[in-house]
mmCIF file of C-alpha atoms in Angstrom:
data_model
loop_
_atom_site.group_PDB
_atom_site.id
_atom_site.type_symbol
_atom_site.label_atom_id
_atom_site.label_comp_id
_atom_site.label_asym_id
_atom_site.label_seq_id
_atom_site.Cartn_x
_atom_site.Cartn_y
_atom_site.Cartn_z
ATOM 1 C CA UNK U 267 -122.777 14.809 -11.197
ATOM 2 C CA UNK U 268 -120.001 14.050 -13.666
ATOM 3 C CA UNK U 269 -119.639 16.632 -16.414
ATOM 4 C CA UNK U 270 -117.690 15.605 -19.531
ATOM 5 C CA UNK U 271 -116.401 18.692 -21.280
ATOM 6 C CA UNK U 272 -113.427 20.645 -22.618
ATOM 7 C CA UNK U 273 -112.527 24.323 -22.118
ATOM 8 C CA UNK U 274 -112.521 24.964 -25.871
ATOM 9 C CA UNK U 275 -115.833 23.223 -26.597
ATOM 10 C CA UNK U 276 -118.248 25.866 -27.963
ATOM 11 C CA UNK U 277 -121.281 23.728 -27.142
ATOM 12 C CA UNK U 278 -120.134 23.535 -23.523
ATOM 13 C CA UNK U 279 -120.076 27.343 -23.513
ATOM 14 C CA UNK U 280 -123.623 27.146 -24.859
ATOM 15 C CA UNK U 281 -124.487 24.828 -21.934
ATOM 16 C CA UNK U 282 -123.377 27.318 -19.255
ATOM 17 C CA UNK U 283 -126.965 28.601 -18.706
ATOM 18 C CA UNK U 284 -128.080 25.029 -17.980
ATOM 19 C CA UNK U 285 -125.158 24.314 -15.645
ATOM 20 C CA UNK U 286 -125.557 27.548 -13.713
ATOM 21 C CA UNK U 287 -129.311 26.985 -13.367
ATOM 22 C CA UNK U 288 -128.539 23.570 -11.904
ATOM 23 C CA UNK U 289 -126.051 24.958 -9.385
ATOM 24 C CA UNK U 290 -128.443 27.664 -8.226
ATOM 25 C CA UNK U 291 -131.662 25.693 -8.098
ATOM 26 C CA UNK U 292 -130.358 22.514 -6.472
ATOM 27 C CA UNK U 293 -127.581 23.912 -4.291
ATOM 28 C CA UNK U 294 -125.834 21.322 -2.136
ATOM 29 C CA UNK U 295 -127.812 18.499 -3.746
ATOM 30 C CA UNK U 296 -125.541 18.859 -6.790
ATOM 31 C CA UNK U 297 -121.765 18.654 -6.797
ATOM 32 C CA UNK U 298 -119.946 18.535 -10.109
ATOM 33 C CA UNK U 299 -116.908 16.469 -11.027
ATOM 34 C CA UNK U 300 -115.370 17.948 -14.175
ATOM 35 C CA UNK U 301 -113.855 15.474 -16.635
ATOM 36 C CA UNK U 302 -111.617 17.054 -19.272
ATOM 37 C CA UNK U 303 -112.182 14.914 -22.341
ATOM 38 C CA UNK U 304 -109.607 16.417 -24.703
ATOM 39 C CA UNK U 305 -111.458 18.034 -27.597
ATOM 40 C CA UNK U 306 -108.491 18.516 -29.927
ATOM 41 C CA UNK U 307 -104.854 17.483 -29.729
ATOM 42 C CA UNK U 308 -104.444 19.878 -32.654
ATOM 43 C CA UNK U 309 -106.879 22.372 -34.191
ATOM 44 C CA UNK U 310 -106.071 21.631 -37.819
ATOM 45 C CA UNK U 311 -108.953 23.588 -39.346
ATOM 46 C CA UNK U 312 -109.612 26.755 -37.304
ATOM 47 C CA UNK U 313 -112.234 27.961 -39.793
ATOM 48 C CA UNK U 314 -114.256 24.781 -39.224
ATOM 49 C CA UNK U 315 -113.947 25.334 -35.460
ATOM 50 C CA UNK U 316 -115.123 28.904 -35.943
ATOM 51 C CA UNK U 317 -118.233 27.549 -37.668
ATOM 52 C CA UNK U 318 -119.000 25.393 -34.616
ATOM 53 C CA UNK U 319 -118.506 28.433 -32.373
ATOM 54 C CA UNK U 320 -120.962 30.455 -34.447
ATOM 55 C CA UNK U 321 -123.504 27.618 -34.565
ATOM 56 C CA UNK U 322 -123.366 27.248 -30.777
ATOM 57 C CA UNK U 323 -123.752 30.998 -30.300
ATOM 58 C CA UNK U 324 -126.722 31.065 -32.647
ATOM 59 C CA UNK U 325 -128.421 28.174 -30.840
ATOM 60 C CA UNK U 326 -127.802 29.430 -27.313
ATOM 61 C CA UNK U 327 -127.659 33.223 -27.574
ATOM 62 C CA UNK U 328 -124.464 33.192 -25.516
ATOM 63 C CA UNK U 329 -122.134 36.138 -26.199
ATOM 64 C CA UNK U 330 -119.262 35.020 -28.402
ATOM 65 C CA UNK U 331 -116.428 36.623 -30.329
ATOM 66 C CA UNK U 332 -115.141 33.996 -32.779
ATOM 67 C CA UNK U 333 -112.429 36.190 -34.308
ATOM 68 C CA UNK U 334 -109.886 34.333 -32.168
ATOM 69 C CA UNK U 335 -110.112 31.508 -34.692
ATOM 70 C CA UNK U 336 -109.156 33.901 -37.491
ATOM 71 C CA UNK U 337 -106.488 35.948 -35.738
ATOM 72 C CA UNK U 338 -104.636 33.633 -33.336
ATOM 73 C CA UNK U 339 -106.285 30.211 -32.977
ATOM 74 C CA UNK U 340 -105.076 27.942 -30.175
ATOM 75 C CA UNK U 341 -102.895 25.088 -31.350
ATOM 76 C CA UNK U 342 -104.566 22.557 -29.053
ATOM 77 C CA UNK U 343 -107.118 22.297 -26.243
ATOM 78 C CA UNK U 344 -104.930 19.874 -24.280
ATOM 79 C CA UNK U 345 -102.912 22.541 -22.388
ATOM 80 C CA UNK U 346 -106.120 24.193 -21.167
ATOM 81 C CA UNK U 347 -107.470 20.801 -20.064
ATOM 82 C CA UNK U 348 -104.307 20.194 -18.054
ATOM 83 C CA UNK U 349 -104.581 23.673 -16.540
ATOM 84 C CA UNK U 350 -108.086 22.860 -15.299
ATOM 85 C CA UNK U 351 -106.700 19.722 -13.672
ATOM 86 C CA UNK U 352 -103.986 21.855 -12.042
ATOM 87 C CA UNK U 353 -106.633 24.195 -10.625
ATOM 88 C CA UNK U 354 -108.518 21.131 -9.358
ATOM 89 C CA UNK U 355 -105.579 20.456 -7.037
ATOM 90 C CA UNK U 356 -106.789 23.517 -5.109
ATOM 91 C CA UNK U 357 -110.479 22.737 -5.506
ATOM 92 C CA UNK U 358 -110.927 25.626 -7.939
ATOM 93 C CA UNK U 359 -111.372 23.803 -11.229
ATOM 94 C CA UNK U 360 -114.912 25.140 -11.720
ATOM 95 C CA UNK U 361 -113.852 28.770 -11.297
ATOM 96 C CA UNK U 362 -110.759 28.335 -13.452
ATOM 97 C CA UNK U 363 -112.692 26.514 -16.178
ATOM 98 C CA UNK U 364 -115.113 29.443 -16.375
ATOM 99 C CA UNK U 365 -112.250 31.937 -16.723
ATOM 100 C CA UNK U 366 -110.716 29.890 -19.544
ATOM 101 C CA UNK U 367 -114.067 29.464 -21.297
ATOM 102 C CA UNK U 368 -114.628 33.218 -21.222
ATOM 103 C CA UNK U 369 -111.087 33.776 -22.459
ATOM 104 C CA UNK U 370 -111.543 31.506 -25.459
ATOM 105 C CA UNK U 371 -115.156 32.272 -26.328
ATOM 106 C CA UNK U 372 -115.439 35.974 -25.502
ATOM 107 C CA UNK U 373 -112.078 37.595 -24.759
ATOM 108 C CA UNK U 374 -110.183 36.198 -27.779
ATOM 109 C CA UNK U 375 -107.290 34.867 -25.682
ATOM 110 C CA UNK U 376 -104.955 32.248 -27.149
ATOM 111 C CA UNK U 377 -104.899 30.012 -24.089
ATOM 112 C CA UNK U 378 -102.600 27.210 -25.174
ATOM 113 C CA UNK U 379 -99.309 28.032 -23.427
ATOM 114 C CA UNK U 380 -98.048 27.830 -19.859
ATOM 115 C CA UNK U 381 -97.625 31.613 -19.670
ATOM 116 C CA UNK U 382 -101.139 32.377 -20.932
ATOM 117 C CA UNK U 383 -102.775 29.752 -18.737
ATOM 118 C CA UNK U 384 -100.878 30.941 -15.665
ATOM 119 C CA UNK U 385 -101.939 34.506 -16.386
ATOM 120 C CA UNK U 386 -105.542 33.300 -16.535
ATOM 121 C CA UNK U 387 -105.062 31.769 -13.084
ATOM 122 C CA UNK U 388 -104.473 35.252 -11.673
ATOM 123 C CA UNK U 389 -108.130 36.033 -12.368
ATOM 124 C CA UNK U 390 -109.405 33.231 -10.123
ATOM 125 C CA UNK U 391 -110.023 34.487 -6.564
ATOM 126 C CA UNK U 392 -108.243 32.390 -3.977
ATOM 127 C CA UNK U 393 -106.049 30.461 -6.401
ATOM 128 C CA UNK U 394 -102.389 30.193 -5.389
ATOM 129 C CA UNK U 395 -100.784 31.034 -8.725
ATOM 130 C CA UNK U 396 -97.278 29.864 -7.800
ATOM 131 C CA UNK U 397 -98.588 26.477 -6.708
ATOM 132 C CA UNK U 398 -100.759 26.334 -9.824
ATOM 133 C CA UNK U 399 -97.728 26.905 -12.075
ATOM 134 C CA UNK U 400 -95.791 24.142 -10.334
ATOM 135 C CA UNK U 401 -98.708 21.720 -10.594
ATOM 136 C CA UNK U 402 -99.260 22.594 -14.252
ATOM 137 C CA UNK U 403 -95.729 21.487 -15.099
ATOM 138 C CA UNK U 404 -95.910 18.238 -13.159
ATOM 139 C CA UNK U 405 -96.178 14.676 -14.409
ATOM 140 C CA UNK U 406 -99.092 14.151 -12.020
ATOM 141 C CA UNK U 407 -101.248 16.600 -13.978
ATOM 142 C CA UNK U 408 -100.395 14.899 -17.269
ATOM 143 C CA UNK U 409 -101.497 11.615 -15.699
ATOM 144 C CA UNK U 410 -104.684 13.173 -14.302
ATOM 145 C CA UNK U 411 -105.615 14.502 -17.723
ATOM 146 C CA UNK U 412 -104.850 11.135 -19.293
ATOM 147 C CA UNK U 413 -107.158 9.484 -16.777
ATOM 148 C CA UNK U 414 -109.909 11.949 -17.707
ATOM 149 C CA UNK U 415 -109.552 11.134 -21.395
ATOM 150 C CA UNK U 416 -109.813 7.440 -20.554
ATOM 151 C CA UNK U 417 -113.017 8.147 -18.632
ATOM 152 C CA UNK U 418 -114.417 10.036 -21.620
ATOM 153 C CA UNK U 419 -113.620 7.129 -23.908
ATOM 154 C CA UNK U 420 -115.052 4.564 -21.489
ATOM 155 C CA UNK U 421 -118.304 6.544 -21.220
ATOM 156 C CA UNK U 422 -118.803 6.756 -24.984
ATOM 157 C CA UNK U 423 -122.190 5.643 -26.334
ATOM 158 C CA UNK U 424 -122.151 2.660 -28.694
ATOM 159 C CA UNK U 425 -120.281 3.411 -31.891
ATOM 160 C CA UNK U 426 -118.678 6.624 -30.593
ATOM 161 C CA UNK U 427 -114.954 7.238 -30.010
ATOM 162 C CA UNK U 428 -115.660 9.156 -26.826
ATOM 163 C CA UNK U 429 -118.573 10.735 -25.025
ATOM 164 C CA UNK U 430 -119.836 13.861 -26.828
ATOM 165 C CA UNK U 431 -119.371 17.249 -25.180
ATOM 166 C CA UNK U 432 -121.195 18.418 -23.180
ATOM 167 C CA UNK U 433 -122.548 15.289 -21.508
ATOM 168 C CA UNK U 434 -123.711 14.717 -17.951
ATOM 169 C CA UNK U 435 -124.030 11.645 -15.732
ATOM 170 C CA UNK U 436 -125.995 11.979 -12.509
ATOM 171 C CA UNK U 437 -126.176 9.209 -9.919
ATOM 172 C CA UNK U 438 -129.524 8.691 -8.220
ATOM 173 C CA UNK U 439 -130.270 7.713 -4.648
ATOM 174 C CA UNK U 440 -130.402 4.008 -5.518
ATOM 175 C CA UNK U 441 -127.126 4.131 -7.417
ATOM 176 C CA UNK U 442 -128.676 4.315 -10.879
ATOM 177 C CA UNK U 443 -126.989 6.643 -13.374
ATOM 178 C CA UNK U 444 -129.042 9.137 -15.367
ATOM 179 C CA UNK U 445 -127.313 10.281 -18.574
ATOM 180 C CA UNK U 446 -127.808 13.361 -20.703
ATOM 181 C CA UNK U 447 -125.666 13.320 -23.828
ATOM 182 C CA UNK U 448 -124.716 16.272 -25.978
ATOM 183 C CA UNK U 449 -127.314 18.685 -24.585
ATOM 184 C CA UNK U 450 -127.367 22.402 -23.758
ATOM 185 C CA UNK U 451 -131.036 22.541 -22.711
ATOM 186 C CA UNK U 452 -131.624 23.791 -19.124
ATOM 187 C CA UNK U 453 -134.991 22.003 -18.985
ATOM 188 C CA UNK U 454 -133.422 18.666 -19.959
ATOM 189 C CA UNK U 455 -130.609 18.969 -17.422
ATOM 190 C CA UNK U 456 -133.126 19.944 -14.751
ATOM 191 C CA UNK U 457 -135.231 16.881 -15.626
ATOM 192 C CA UNK U 458 -132.208 14.621 -15.111
ATOM 193 C CA UNK U 459 -131.443 16.258 -11.752
ATOM 194 C CA UNK U 460 -135.008 15.731 -10.544
ATOM 195 C CA UNK U 461 -134.962 12.115 -11.750
ATOM 196 C CA UNK U 462 -131.790 11.567 -9.736
ATOM 197 C CA UNK U 463 -133.536 12.839 -6.593
ATOM 198 C CA UNK U 464 -132.285 16.426 -6.331
ATOM 199 C CA UNK U 465 -134.673 18.857 -4.650
ATOM 200 C CA UNK U 466 -135.397 22.329 -5.996
ATOM 201 C CA UNK U 467 -134.459 25.142 -3.618
ATOM 202 C CA UNK U 468 -135.933 28.052 -5.562
ATOM 203 C CA UNK U 469 -134.420 30.672 -7.833
ATOM 204 C CA UNK U 470 -132.736 34.037 -7.186
ATOM 205 C CA UNK U 471 -133.610 37.525 -8.338
ATOM 206 C CA UNK U 472 -131.711 38.949 -11.286
ATOM 207 C CA UNK U 473 -129.603 41.176 -9.045
ATOM 208 C CA UNK U 474 -128.768 38.254 -6.751
ATOM 209 C CA UNK U 475 -127.751 36.097 -9.718
ATOM 210 C CA UNK U 476 -125.314 38.742 -10.961
ATOM 211 C CA UNK U 477 -123.880 39.173 -7.464
ATOM 212 C CA UNK U 478 -123.393 35.436 -7.098
ATOM 213 C CA UNK U 479 -121.587 34.826 -10.366
ATOM 214 C CA UNK U 480 -119.857 38.163 -10.870
ATOM 215 C CA UNK U 481 -119.853 37.943 -14.663
ATOM 216 C CA UNK U 482 -122.918 36.456 -16.285
ATOM 217 C CA UNK U 483 -124.474 36.431 -19.747
ATOM 218 C CA UNK U 484 -128.061 37.362 -20.579
ATOM 219 C CA UNK U 485 -129.103 33.770 -21.498
ATOM 220 C CA UNK U 486 -127.634 32.604 -18.192
ATOM 221 C CA UNK U 487 -129.747 35.112 -16.285
ATOM 222 C CA UNK U 488 -132.788 33.988 -18.263
ATOM 223 C CA UNK U 489 -132.163 30.370 -17.224
ATOM 224 C CA UNK U 490 -131.019 30.976 -13.651
ATOM 225 C CA UNK U 491 -133.878 33.374 -12.807
ATOM 226 C CA UNK U 492 -136.525 31.812 -15.069
ATOM 227 C CA UNK U 493 -136.944 35.034 -17.057
ATOM 228 C CA UNK U 494 -137.703 33.784 -20.591
ATOM 229 C CA UNK U 495 -137.830 35.795 -23.790
ATOM 230 C CA UNK U 496 -137.107 39.517 -23.404
ATOM 231 C CA UNK U 497 -137.748 39.589 -19.645
ATOM 232 C CA UNK U 498 -134.155 38.933 -18.581
ATOM 233 C CA UNK U 499 -132.699 41.539 -20.941
ATOM 234 C CA UNK U 500 -135.299 44.136 -19.918
ATOM 235 C CA UNK U 501 -134.564 43.695 -16.220
ATOM 236 C CA UNK U 502 -130.796 43.708 -16.758
ATOM 237 C CA UNK U 503 -130.935 46.953 -18.735
ATOM 238 C CA UNK U 504 -133.211 48.487 -16.091
ATOM 239 C CA UNK U 505 -130.638 47.699 -13.407
ATOM 240 C CA UNK U 506 -127.899 49.053 -15.651
ATOM 241 C CA UNK U 507 -129.867 52.283 -16.095
ATOM 242 C CA UNK U 508 -129.927 52.554 -12.304
ATOM 243 C CA UNK U 509 -126.108 52.139 -12.280
ATOM 244 C CA UNK U 510 -126.375 48.833 -10.426
ATOM 245 C CA UNK U 511 -124.962 46.677 -13.227
ATOM 246 C CA UNK U 512 -122.244 47.138 -15.812
ATOM 247 C CA UNK U 513 -122.918 45.736 -19.307
ATOM 248 C CA UNK U 514 -120.051 44.475 -21.423
ATOM 249 C CA UNK U 515 -120.653 44.005 -25.121
ATOM 250 C CA UNK U 516 -119.195 40.787 -26.567
ATOM 251 C CA UNK U 517 -120.017 40.923 -30.287
ATOM 252 C CA UNK U 518 -123.084 38.650 -30.201
ATOM 253 C CA UNK U 519 -124.429 39.650 -26.798
ATOM 254 C CA UNK U 520 -123.691 41.049 -23.344
ATOM 255 C CA UNK U 521 -122.023 39.978 -20.164
ATOM 256 C CA UNK U 522 -123.076 41.642 -16.915
ATOM 257 C CA UNK U 523 -121.244 42.353 -13.681
ATOM 258 C CA UNK U 524 -121.975 44.411 -10.560
ATOM 259 C CA UNK U 525 -121.357 48.137 -11.084
#
C-alpha cells in the first residue's frame, strides 16, 4: 500500500486508528510505502492550521494539543518530511513518522530544525542517530523528498494540485489499484484492503494492542480491537486501575502505555 501523507497533516493524525487497524488485522498482507507529499513549504497562517487541527481532533477523537500553533508554530513541514526520508534509509520511517506526529500533535514540539528532528530520532528504538543525522543533511534525502512530492502531484485527482492527505493506493492481486482519497475511516480503509485481496487475521485484546504499539490513543484502541463507543475507554481505565496501563492526558484525550 502507498500512503500519501505529511508529518504535520492533522487529518493524517486522525487517520492513525485506521492505519493501525490495517496493520494489525492484515499483518504481512499489508506493507506500507510512505510518500511524504509536502504539506506546507511555509505555514503562513498558524491560526488557520490550528483550526484544521481542532477540526480533525473533533472528527476523530484523537488526543491533540493545538497550543503549539499559538506558542511556537513550525515554519514548514518540509524538514520533517525529509527527516522521515532519512529514517527510511534504515527502514524505520514508520516508527519515526509516528514519533514526529505525536511531537507535533500532542507534545507541542516545534519539529522544523535539524537539532529538533535529530532529538526526535533518539526516541525511535533501533535507529542509528549518528547515521540519521548524516543522512538528513545529504543531497540524496533532498532528492528523495523531491521525488515523493512529484509522486503526490502525479497521483492527484482531476483538477487537484496534488493528492489530498491522507490518501491510500492499494494494489490488488491482478495489478489493479484501489484508491481511497482523503479518508480517516477505518471501515473504508478496511474495505479497500479486502477489495485488494488482503485476508483478515483477527484482532488483538486491548492489553495486547497497547503492548504492541507502546503508546496508543483511545480511538486507536477502539479501532484496533473493535471496541466501539465507550467500550475501549472502559477497558483501558479498568486496566489502568489494575496498574497495568499508564494513562497520559493530552488535552482532548488520553494516550496509553504499559505501566
